Short mmCIF file of C-alpha atoms in Angstrom, two decimals:
data_model
loop_
_atom_site.label_atom_id
_atom_site.label_comp_id
_atom_site.label_asym_id
_atom_site.label_seq_id
_atom_site.Cartn_x
_atom_site.Cartn_y
_atom_site.Cartn_z
CA MET A 235 0.00 0.00 0.00
CA LEU A 236 1.39 3.40 -1.01
CA LEU A 237 1.72 5.86 1.87
CA ASP A 238 0.86 9.55 1.49
CA PHE A 239 3.75 11.74 2.71
CA SER A 240 2.41 15.02 1.35
CA PHE A 241 1.91 17.96 3.73
CA SER A 242 -0.95 20.42 3.86
CA PHE A 243 -0.88 23.84 5.51
CA GLU A 244 -4.27 23.45 7.21
CA ASN A 245 -3.66 20.01 8.73
CA ASP A 246 0.05 19.91 9.53
CA ILE A 247 0.74 23.44 10.84
CA ALA A 248 -0.45 24.25 14.38
CA HIS A 249 -3.02 27.02 14.65
CA ASP A 250 -0.78 29.07 16.96
CA ASP A 251 2.42 28.56 14.97
CA ILE A 252 4.31 31.71 14.01
CA CYS A 253 4.26 30.52 10.40
CA ARG A 254 0.56 31.42 10.17
CA THR A 255 1.28 34.93 11.50
CA VAL A 256 3.98 35.50 8.89
CA ILE A 257 1.66 34.49 6.05
CA GLU A 258 -1.14 36.60 7.50
CA VAL A 259 1.04 39.73 7.53
CA VAL A 260 2.53 39.09 4.09
CA GLU A 261 -0.92 38.60 2.59
CA GLY A 262 -2.21 41.67 4.45
CA ILE A 263 0.19 44.07 2.72
CA ASN A 264 0.58 44.78 -0.96
CA ILE A 265 3.98 43.25 -1.70
CA ALA A 266 3.48 43.68 -5.45
CA LYS A 267 3.58 47.44 -4.85
CA TYR A 268 7.25 47.20 -3.87
CA VAL A 269 8.52 44.01 -5.55
CA ASN A 270 8.18 43.50 -9.29
CA PHE A 271 7.49 39.84 -10.03
CA ASP A 272 6.81 40.35 -13.75
CA HIS A 273 10.43 39.88 -14.82
CA ARG A 274 10.61 36.35 -13.36
CA ASN A 275 10.65 33.84 -16.21
CA SER A 276 8.65 30.64 -16.40
CA HIS A 277 11.51 28.63 -14.88
CA GLY A 278 11.73 30.78 -11.74
CA TYR A 279 9.98 30.05 -8.45
CA ASN A 280 6.86 31.91 -7.36
CA GLY A 281 7.84 35.32 -5.93
CA MET A 282 5.32 35.30 -3.05
CA MET A 283 6.47 31.82 -2.05
CA MET A 284 10.11 32.97 -1.97
CA PHE A 285 9.24 36.05 0.07
CA ASN A 286 7.28 33.96 2.61
CA LEU A 287 10.22 31.57 2.99
CA VAL A 288 12.77 34.34 3.51
CA ILE A 289 10.65 36.30 6.03
CA LEU A 290 9.71 33.14 7.95
CA ALA A 291 13.40 32.19 8.29
CA LYS A 292 14.29 35.66 9.55
CA THR A 293 11.43 35.53 12.04
CA LEU A 294 12.41 32.14 13.40
CA PHE A 295 16.20 32.35 13.48
CA GLY A 296 17.23 35.99 12.98
CA TYR A 297 19.95 35.92 10.34
CA VAL A 298 19.84 32.90 8.03
CA SER A 299 22.19 32.27 5.11
CA THR A 300 20.92 31.17 1.70
CA ARG A 301 22.39 27.68 2.21
CA GLU A 302 20.53 27.35 5.50
CA LEU A 303 17.35 28.39 3.67
CA GLU A 304 17.98 25.62 1.14
CA GLU A 305 18.40 23.09 3.96
CA LEU A 306 15.23 24.27 5.73
CA CYS A 307 13.20 23.63 2.57
CA LYS A 308 14.30 19.98 2.81
CA THR A 309 13.91 19.35 6.54
CA ASP A 310 11.35 21.74 8.11
CA VAL A 311 7.66 20.90 7.61
CA ARG A 312 6.65 24.58 7.58
CA PHE A 313 9.09 25.46 4.82
CA MET A 314 8.27 22.31 2.86
CA THR A 315 4.57 23.18 3.03
CA ILE A 316 5.06 26.77 1.83
CA ALA A 317 7.47 25.64 -0.90
CA GLN A 318 5.02 22.87 -1.94
CA ASN A 319 7.83 20.30 -1.65
CA GLN A 320 10.00 22.16 -4.17
CA LYS A 321 13.73 21.87 -3.42
CA THR A 322 14.67 25.54 -3.76
CA SER A 323 18.43 26.04 -4.20
CA HIS A 324 20.56 28.60 -2.37
CA GLN A 325 21.32 30.28 -5.69
CA SER A 326 17.60 30.91 -6.23
CA PHE A 327 17.35 32.52 -2.80
CA HIS A 328 20.40 34.66 -3.52
CA ARG A 329 18.99 35.88 -6.83
CA PHE A 330 15.63 36.66 -5.26
CA ILE A 331 17.13 38.61 -2.33
CA HIS A 332 19.68 40.44 -4.47
CA ASP A 333 17.44 41.26 -7.44
CA ASP A 334 14.02 41.77 -5.84
CA LEU A 335 14.50 42.76 -2.18
CA THR A 336 17.65 44.91 -2.06
CA MET A 337 16.06 48.16 -3.25
CA SER A 338 12.58 47.68 -1.78
CA ILE A 339 13.27 46.17 1.66
CA GLU A 340 13.06 49.54 3.42
CA ASP A 341 9.56 50.25 2.07
CA ILE A 342 8.44 46.72 2.95
CA PHE A 343 9.68 47.17 6.52
CA TYR A 344 7.61 50.31 7.09
CA GLU A 345 4.57 48.78 5.36
CA ILE A 346 4.69 45.80 7.73
CA ASN A 347 5.01 48.20 10.67
CA LYS A 348 1.86 50.04 9.59
CA TYR A 349 0.01 46.72 9.34
CA ILE A 350 1.12 45.76 12.87
CA GLU A 351 0.12 49.19 14.19
CA ASN A 352 -3.39 48.72 12.80
CA HIS A 353 -3.85 45.30 14.43
CA ILE A 354 -2.34 45.71 17.90
CA GLU A 355 -2.17 48.64 20.30
CA ILE A 356 1.17 50.51 20.17
CA ASN A 357 1.95 53.71 22.06
CA THR A 358 3.53 55.69 19.22
CA ASP A 359 3.81 58.84 21.37
CA VAL A 360 6.94 57.38 23.01
CA LEU A 361 9.89 56.36 20.84
CA CYS A 362 12.87 54.95 22.73
CA ILE A 363 16.10 55.60 20.83
CA ASP A 364 19.48 53.95 21.09
CA GLY A 365 22.37 52.94 18.85
CA THR A 366 24.94 50.20 18.63
CA LYS A 367 28.01 49.54 16.53
CA TYR A 368 28.04 46.46 14.34
CA GLU A 369 31.35 45.16 13.06
CA ALA A 370 31.56 45.22 9.27
CA ASN A 371 32.52 42.27 7.12
CA ALA A 372 35.97 43.68 6.38
CA ASN A 373 39.37 42.03 6.52
CA LYS A 374 41.91 42.76 9.23
CA ASN A 375 44.57 45.42 8.76
CA THR A 376 42.74 47.21 5.93
CA PHE A 377 43.04 50.65 7.52
CA ILE A 378 42.86 53.86 5.54
CA TRP A 379 43.52 56.92 7.70
CA ARG A 380 43.11 60.43 6.34
CA LYS A 381 46.13 61.92 8.14
CA ASN A 382 48.43 59.09 7.07
CA THR A 383 47.17 59.29 3.50
CA ILE A 384 47.73 63.04 3.26
CA ARG A 385 51.17 62.79 4.90
CA ASN A 386 52.33 59.95 2.63
CA ARG A 387 50.90 61.71 -0.42
CA THR A 388 52.88 64.85 0.41
CA LYS A 389 56.11 62.88 0.91
CA ARG A 390 55.59 60.98 -2.33
CA TRP A 391 55.02 64.21 -4.28
CA LYS A 392 58.29 65.66 -2.91
CA LYS A 393 60.11 62.55 -4.15
CA THR A 394 58.38 62.95 -7.49
CA LEU A 395 59.57 66.55 -7.83
CA LEU A 396 63.16 65.45 -7.14
CA CYS A 397 62.75 62.76 -9.79
CA ILE A 398 61.54 65.36 -12.32
CA GLN A 399 64.56 67.52 -11.51
CA ARG A 400 66.88 64.59 -12.24
CA ILE A 401 65.03 63.98 -15.52
CA ASN A 402 65.59 67.63 -16.46
CA SER A 403 69.30 67.30 -15.57
CA TYR A 404 69.57 64.15 -17.71
CA PHE A 405 68.19 65.90 -20.80
CA GLU A 406 70.31 68.97 -20.08
CA ASN A 407 73.47 66.83 -20.05
CA LYS A 408 72.35 65.30 -23.35
CA THR A 409 71.97 68.86 -24.74
CA ILE A 410 68.28 68.23 -25.41
CA ASN A 411 66.05 71.24 -25.03
CA VAL A 412 63.47 69.63 -22.71
CA HIS A 413 62.42 71.03 -19.35
CA TYR A 414 59.46 69.86 -17.24
CA SER A 415 57.85 72.23 -14.75
CA LEU A 416 57.59 71.55 -11.02
CA LEU A 417 53.95 71.75 -10.00
CA LYS A 418 52.80 72.65 -6.49
CA GLU A 419 49.90 70.19 -6.43
CA PRO A 420 50.07 66.50 -7.46
CA SER A 421 48.83 65.81 -10.98
CA ILE A 422 48.72 62.22 -12.21
CA ASP A 423 47.88 63.29 -15.77
CA TYR A 424 51.03 65.43 -15.83
CA LEU A 425 53.18 62.49 -14.69
CA LEU A 426 51.64 60.18 -17.29
CA MET A 427 52.40 62.77 -19.97
CA ILE A 428 56.07 62.82 -18.90
CA THR A 429 56.30 59.01 -18.97
CA GLU A 430 54.86 58.96 -22.50
CA LYS A 431 57.45 61.53 -23.64
CA ILE A 432 60.24 59.42 -22.11
CA GLU A 433 58.94 56.31 -23.89
CA LEU A 434 59.04 58.15 -27.23
CA TYR A 435 62.56 59.40 -26.50
CA MET A 436 63.81 55.87 -25.72
CA LYS A 437 62.17 54.50 -28.84
CA ASP A 438 63.66 57.19 -31.09
CA HIS A 439 67.16 56.70 -29.62
CA HIS A 440 66.92 52.86 -29.68
CA ILE A 441 67.18 52.50 -25.92
CA ASP A 442 65.58 49.19 -24.95
CA PHE A 443 63.64 48.44 -21.78
CA VAL A 444 65.41 45.63 -19.88
CA HIS A 445 64.15 43.54 -16.98
CA GLY A 446 65.44 40.67 -14.90
CA LYS A 447 68.81 39.62 -13.48
CA GLY A 448 72.05 40.22 -15.33
CA LYS A 449 70.70 43.13 -17.37
CA ARG A 450 71.79 46.63 -16.54
CA LYS A 451 69.15 49.37 -16.81
CA SER A 452 69.98 52.62 -18.50
CA ASN A 453 69.86 55.85 -16.49
CA ILE A 454 66.75 57.08 -18.28
CA GLN A 455 64.95 53.77 -17.63
CA ARG A 456 65.76 54.06 -13.93
CA LEU A 457 64.24 57.54 -13.88
CA TYR A 458 61.26 56.28 -15.88
CA ASP A 459 60.62 53.38 -13.44
CA GLU A 460 60.87 55.67 -10.44
CA LEU A 461 58.48 58.22 -11.95
CA ARG A 462 56.02 55.50 -12.93
CA GLU A 463 56.09 54.02 -9.40
CA ASN A 464 55.46 57.47 -7.92
CA ALA A 465 52.52 58.02 -10.29
CA ILE A 466 50.97 54.69 -9.25
CA LYS A 467 51.30 55.51 -5.55
CA LEU A 468 49.83 58.99 -6.00
CA TRP A 469 46.94 57.48 -7.93
CA GLU A 470 46.40 55.05 -5.05
CA TYR A 471 46.35 57.90 -2.50
CA SER A 472 43.82 59.78 -4.66
CA ILE A 473 41.54 56.74 -4.65
CA HIS A 474 41.85 56.51 -0.85
CA LEU A 475 40.90 60.17 -0.41
CA ASP A 476 37.92 59.64 -2.69
CA MET A 477 36.83 56.65 -0.59
CA LEU A 478 37.20 58.64 2.64
CA GLN A 479 35.12 61.62 1.45
CA GLU A 480 34.58 63.63 4.68
CA ARG A 481 35.49 60.81 7.07
CA ASN A 482 38.79 60.27 8.86
CA SER A 483 38.97 56.51 8.25
CA CYS A 484 37.53 53.66 6.23
CA SER A 485 38.33 50.09 5.20
CA LYS A 486 39.76 48.99 1.87
CA THR A 487 37.49 45.94 1.62
CA ASP A 488 34.35 47.82 2.72
CA PRO A 489 34.78 51.54 1.93
CA ASP A 490 31.42 52.46 3.50
CA ALA A 491 32.56 51.18 6.92
CA THR A 492 34.29 53.54 9.36
CA PHE A 493 36.72 52.52 12.10
CA MET A 494 35.02 52.87 15.48
CA HIS A 495 35.64 52.04 19.12
CA MET A 496 33.92 48.81 20.11
CA LYS A 497 33.65 46.83 23.31
CA TYR A 498 35.89 44.01 22.04
CA ASP A 499 38.70 43.93 19.55
CA TYR A 500 40.78 41.06 18.23
CA TYR A 501 43.99 43.11 18.11
CA ASN A 502 45.23 41.75 21.45
CA HIS A 503 42.70 43.93 23.31
CA THR A 504 44.72 47.04 22.48
CA ASN A 505 41.70 49.32 22.01
CA VAL A 506 42.33 49.47 18.27
CA PHE A 507 39.41 50.57 16.10
CA LYS A 508 37.44 48.07 14.06
CA PRO A 509 35.51 48.85 10.85
CA GLY A 510 31.81 49.07 11.53
CA TYR A 511 28.47 50.82 11.12
CA ASN A 512 26.47 52.81 13.66
CA ILE A 513 22.94 51.35 13.73
CA GLN A 514 20.24 53.56 15.28
CA ILE A 515 16.81 52.14 16.16
CA GLY A 516 13.62 53.59 17.62
CA VAL A 517 11.41 51.19 19.59
CA SER A 518 7.79 51.62 20.72
CA ASP A 519 6.30 48.86 22.90
CA GLY A 520 8.92 46.39 21.68
CA ILE A 521 8.33 47.10 17.96
CA ILE A 522 11.24 48.57 15.97
CA ARG A 523 9.60 51.60 14.37
CA ASN A 524 12.57 53.26 12.68
CA ILE A 525 16.12 52.41 11.61
CA TYR A 526 18.97 54.68 10.58
CA ILE A 527 22.35 53.36 9.37
CA SER A 528 25.27 55.76 9.69
CA SER A 529 29.03 55.75 9.19
CA ASP A 530 29.44 58.32 11.98
CA GLY A 531 30.81 56.87 15.19
CA ASN A 532 29.05 59.54 17.29
CA ASP A 533 25.33 59.37 18.10
CA ILE A 534 24.84 63.14 18.40
CA LYS A 535 24.70 63.87 14.67
CA THR A 536 22.35 60.97 13.92
CA TYR A 537 19.33 62.18 15.93
CA ILE A 538 17.97 64.84 13.55
CA PRO A 539 18.24 62.74 10.32
CA PHE A 540 16.76 59.82 12.28
CA MET A 541 13.71 61.88 13.30
CA GLU A 542 13.32 63.42 9.84
CA LYS A 543 13.19 59.93 8.37
CA TYR A 544 10.56 58.94 10.94
CA LYS A 545 8.44 61.98 10.07
CA GLN A 546 8.72 61.26 6.35
CA VAL A 547 7.50 57.67 6.80
CA TYR A 548 4.75 58.07 9.42
CA GLY A 549 3.70 61.66 8.79
CA GLN A 550 4.21 62.88 12.36
CA LEU A 551 6.81 62.87 15.11
CA PRO A 552 6.53 61.19 18.54
CA LYS A 553 5.95 63.37 21.58
CA LYS A 554 8.72 61.87 23.72
CA THR A 555 12.05 60.37 22.69
CA PRO A 556 13.90 59.09 25.78
CA ALA A 557 17.59 58.53 24.99
CA ASP A 558 20.93 58.38 26.76
CA ALA A 559 23.53 61.13 27.12
CA GLY A 560 24.98 60.40 23.68
CA TYR A 561 22.19 62.42 22.06
CA GLY A 562 22.20 65.52 24.27
CA SER A 563 23.36 68.55 22.25
CA TYR A 564 22.22 72.09 21.51
CA ASP A 565 21.12 71.21 17.97
CA ASN A 566 19.09 68.19 19.11
CA TYR A 567 17.42 70.14 21.93
CA SER A 568 16.61 72.99 19.55
CA TYR A 569 15.11 70.54 17.07
CA CYS A 570 12.92 69.04 19.80
CA LYS A 571 11.77 72.51 20.89
CA GLU A 572 10.96 73.44 17.29
CA ASN A 573 8.89 70.27 16.71
CA GLY A 574 7.15 70.04 20.09
CA ILE A 575 9.09 67.03 21.42
CA GLU A 576 9.52 66.86 25.19
CA LEU A 577 13.14 66.71 26.35
CA TYR A 578 14.03 63.31 27.81
CA MET A 579 17.60 63.09 26.47
CA LYS A 580 20.35 63.29 29.05
CA TYR A 581 23.46 65.33 28.31
CA SER A 582 27.18 64.82 28.75
CA GLY A 583 28.11 65.59 32.37
CA TYR A 584 24.63 64.74 33.74
CA TYR A 585 26.03 62.22 36.22
CA LYS A 586 29.17 64.27 36.95
CA GLU A 587 26.98 67.06 38.33
CA LYS A 588 25.67 64.69 41.00
CA GLU A 589 29.15 63.95 42.33
CA LYS A 590 30.14 65.45 45.63
CA THR A 591 32.34 68.55 45.33
CA THR A 592 35.87 67.87 46.57
CA GLN A 593 39.21 69.69 46.51
CA LYS A 594 40.15 67.85 43.31
CA ASN A 595 37.02 68.55 41.23
CA GLN A 596 35.99 71.93 42.68
CA PHE A 597 37.69 73.78 39.81
CA LYS A 598 35.54 72.11 37.15
CA LEU A 599 32.81 74.29 35.68
CA ILE A 600 30.00 71.88 36.58
CA HIS A 601 30.87 72.32 40.29
CA PHE A 602 31.02 76.12 40.24
CA LYS A 603 28.41 77.78 42.43
CA ARG A 604 25.97 80.52 41.29
CA ASP A 605 25.11 83.76 43.07
CA GLU A 606 21.69 85.45 43.33
CA ASN A 607 22.01 86.83 39.78
CA ASN A 608 22.84 83.37 38.39
CA GLN A 609 26.49 84.40 37.85
CA PHE A 610 29.32 81.87 38.15
CA VAL A 611 31.43 82.07 41.31
CA CYS A 612 34.89 80.50 41.41
CA PRO A 613 36.10 78.47 44.45
CA ALA A 614 37.94 81.60 45.69
CA GLY A 615 34.62 83.48 45.81
CA HIS A 616 35.15 85.79 42.81
CA THR A 617 32.38 86.45 40.27
CA PHE A 618 32.89 86.14 36.51
CA GLU A 619 32.15 89.13 34.29
CA LEU A 620 30.92 89.28 30.70
CA GLU A 621 33.75 89.95 28.23
CA LYS A 622 31.98 89.48 24.85
CA GLU A 623 29.22 87.58 23.05
CA THR A 624 29.73 85.39 19.99
CA ILE A 625 27.50 83.36 17.67
CA ASP A 626 28.54 79.84 16.73
CA ASN A 627 27.23 78.91 13.25
CA ARG A 628 28.98 75.56 12.95
CA GLY A 629 25.83 73.61 13.87
CA ILE A 630 22.38 73.46 12.31
CA TYR A 631 21.01 76.05 14.74
CA PRO A 632 22.96 79.26 15.55
CA LYS A 633 24.28 79.14 19.09
CA LYS A 634 24.74 82.33 21.12
CA ASN A 635 27.71 82.06 23.48
CA LYS A 636 28.89 84.35 26.24
CA ILE A 637 32.58 84.61 27.04
CA LEU A 638 32.96 85.20 30.79
CA ILE A 639 36.25 86.16 32.42
CA ASN A 640 37.47 86.37 35.98
CA THR A 641 39.49 89.56 36.56
CA HIS A 642 40.63 88.53 40.05
CA CYS A 643 42.98 85.74 39.03
CA CYS A 644 46.21 87.78 39.25
CA ASP A 645 46.58 87.66 43.02
CA CYS A 646 44.50 84.52 43.62
CA PRO A 647 46.36 81.84 45.64
CA LEU A 648 44.37 79.09 43.88
CA ARG A 649 45.29 80.22 40.36
CA SER A 650 47.80 77.42 39.71
CA GLN A 651 45.12 74.82 40.44
CA CYS A 652 42.36 76.63 38.53
CA THR A 653 43.89 77.79 35.23
CA LYS A 654 47.12 78.10 33.24
CA SER A 655 45.92 81.10 31.23
CA LYS A 656 47.90 84.33 31.53
CA THR A 657 44.77 86.49 31.32
CA GLY A 658 42.75 84.52 33.87
CA ARG A 659 40.05 81.87 33.97
CA THR A 660 37.44 82.15 31.17
CA ILE A 661 34.11 80.39 30.63
CA ASN A 662 32.33 79.77 27.33
CA TYR A 663 28.69 79.76 28.39
CA CYS A 664 25.44 79.34 26.45
CA GLU A 665 22.46 80.54 28.42
CA GLU A 666 19.89 78.78 26.21
CA LEU A 667 21.74 75.45 26.49
CA ASP A 668 21.78 75.86 30.26
CA GLU A 669 17.99 76.29 30.18
CA PHE A 670 17.69 73.11 28.11
CA HIS A 671 19.73 71.25 30.73
CA ASN A 672 17.46 72.45 33.51
CA VAL A 673 14.38 71.24 31.61
CA VAL A 674 16.04 67.86 30.99
CA LYS A 675 16.91 67.44 34.67
CA LYS A 676 13.37 68.32 35.70
CA ASN A 677 11.82 65.88 33.19
CA VAL A 678 14.21 62.99 33.78
CA GLN A 679 14.04 63.20 37.58
CA SER A 680 10.23 63.23 37.62
CA GLU A 681 8.28 60.02 38.21
CA GLU A 682 7.25 59.82 34.55
CA GLY A 683 10.83 60.50 33.47
CA MET A 684 12.23 57.66 35.58
CA GLN A 685 9.66 55.29 34.09
CA LEU A 686 10.54 56.41 30.56
CA MET A 687 14.28 55.97 31.15
CA PHE A 688 13.65 52.50 32.54
CA GLN A 689 11.48 51.75 29.52
CA ARG A 690 14.24 53.00 27.20
CA SER A 691 16.92 50.76 28.69
CA ASN A 692 14.51 47.83 28.74
CA GLU A 693 13.26 48.15 25.17
CA THR A 694 16.19 49.43 23.11
CA GLU A 695 19.02 47.63 24.88
CA GLY A 696 16.79 44.58 25.24
CA THR A 697 16.14 44.62 21.49
CA PHE A 698 19.85 44.74 20.68
CA GLY A 699 20.51 42.03 23.25
CA ASP A 700 17.84 39.82 21.69
CA LEU A 701 19.28 40.27 18.19
CA LYS A 702 22.91 39.74 19.23
CA ALA A 703 22.58 37.02 21.85
CA ASN A 704 19.36 35.11 21.16
CA GLN A 705 19.30 35.44 17.37
CA LYS A 706 23.12 35.18 17.06
CA TYR A 707 23.24 38.29 14.87
CA ASP A 708 26.30 40.00 16.32
CA ARG A 709 28.23 40.80 13.14
CA LEU A 710 27.39 41.96 9.62
CA ARG A 711 27.74 39.46 6.77
CA ARG A 712 27.28 41.67 3.71
CA ARG A 713 29.48 44.52 2.55
CA GLY A 714 28.59 48.04 1.53
CA GLU A 715 25.84 50.26 2.90
CA THR A 716 23.25 48.69 0.58
CA GLY A 717 24.04 45.16 1.76
CA VAL A 718 24.11 46.23 5.41
CA LYS A 719 20.73 47.94 5.03
CA LEU A 720 19.28 44.76 3.51
CA GLU A 721 20.51 42.67 6.43
CA ILE A 722 19.38 45.02 9.18
CA TYR A 723 15.89 45.53 7.77
CA LEU A 724 15.32 41.80 7.18
CA VAL A 725 16.40 40.95 10.74
CA SER A 726 14.26 43.80 12.12
CA ILE A 727 11.21 42.55 10.19
CA GLY A 728 11.73 39.14 11.81
CA HIS A 729 11.98 40.76 15.26
CA ASN A 730 8.76 42.76 14.78
CA LEU A 731 6.86 39.71 13.53
CA ARG A 732 7.94 37.72 16.58
CA LYS A 733 6.70 40.51 18.87
CA TYR A 734 3.45 40.81 16.94
CA HIS A 735 2.88 37.05 17.07
CA ARG A 736 3.38 36.88 20.86
CA LYS A 737 1.05 39.81 21.51
CA LYS A 738 -1.59 38.40 19.16
CA ILE A 739 -1.51 34.94 20.76
CA LYS A 740 -1.62 36.51 24.22
CA ALA A 741 -4.67 38.59 23.24
CA GLU A 742 -6.41 35.51 21.81
CA LYS A 743 -5.83 33.58 25.05
CA GLN A 744 -7.24 36.43 27.09
CA VAL A 745 -10.35 36.48 24.91
CA LYS A 746 -10.80 32.72 25.33
CA GLU A 747 -10.43 32.98 29.10
CA MET A 748 -13.02 35.77 29.21
CA LEU A 749 -15.45 33.68 27.15
CA GLN A 750 -14.93 30.70 29.45
CA LEU A 751 -15.63 32.86 32.49
CA LEU A 752 -18.81 34.17 30.87
CA ASP A 753 -19.97 30.64 30.08
#
């Protein structure tokens, strides 16, 4: 008797399995709006089937390689049911992800978020923000540093100018009327033009190029080889500067990655930078609402573009954005004030202000006392006076600073401990920033503020901990900003679907329990 080993979705998949939730969400959004399935030929697999398989794998296991996807389609009943027992190869998954999902994954992520928001209750007024650094998929010792590149480029150009002078001397000794100019700035085209002229000269005078052992090079060939080597190195430095753009470092194997401080390094724990990306996320009730990928190692400059992206996608900004001290700056506070966002972002020095004043730290500005007129008073009891006012336009918002000076430092016995300046101790003070700090302290130290800061550490750091520890996604696998974006958004979709599934099942159980109590 022949046995039936076929699987059916209705009979073989449990009603509370996360596989059903994934298919529900995928069918609830218009994938065809973002992914074009028309170009798939008759030999290709069904696009919706491939999308379901990829999203289900990300939801179950976090990051999954294409070969693991191929194996799941052979061993896991859920994948076999969705694939209708087709043995999908890893190459098919790679082509589908690379050709169909790379450019549209960001739109799909936000579309899924809007579907989840419509089906479960999410407090979108609070957006907890945090960032982490993910190590890029770049080889070791592939550093490119701006300062080193500029220094080596300058040294190489000086050697090149000396080489050009020797070339001019060579032609002068040969009584040939040829003289090449010495340029101030490196020019690769100019060096290539000189090498071409030298090649023509050697050809016209029957001077052969020789290579290898036992063959003596002519003087002009030695100069030619040196100039050619210098041109190649200068061309290499130009490429490095083009890869760096406005950054101070990058990696040769992943130019979009920047070297950043991380908590662990494999260079003998010497605190050496590693190439990586700064990943910013915003979480509301456990759901990742927004993602911003940056090559900047500092979180301060990422807040405004992060919020602008959120506003562009959802149409409005949250009312509260609790974050740590890495986001507290004048520009960020001014942006929050302009857009009606309450200040729950700590600032640098927030915890230092709470320290007890001692003889060692009493000369720091944060421990200076204020008089009745809110003027700074030094430890010797002298008041600072206004010297001038300046406007700092380096940021997005103009910042009005006051330069305060203490005119009593000449005969002060504490001067050697307080300042090394010849004119006396000065303070660069922004009154508006000081007001922002007072508002932040009032908000954060309130009962609601303490709850929000606890919620921030629980949700954002918990989300990163879940992705890195539980889902084993602690390092990037793809290279380039496009590949990194694809990875992060796919893993985040899986995280959101897991959260949505748990909340949906919990709500269904509560409804059943209520019905049982009513019966």
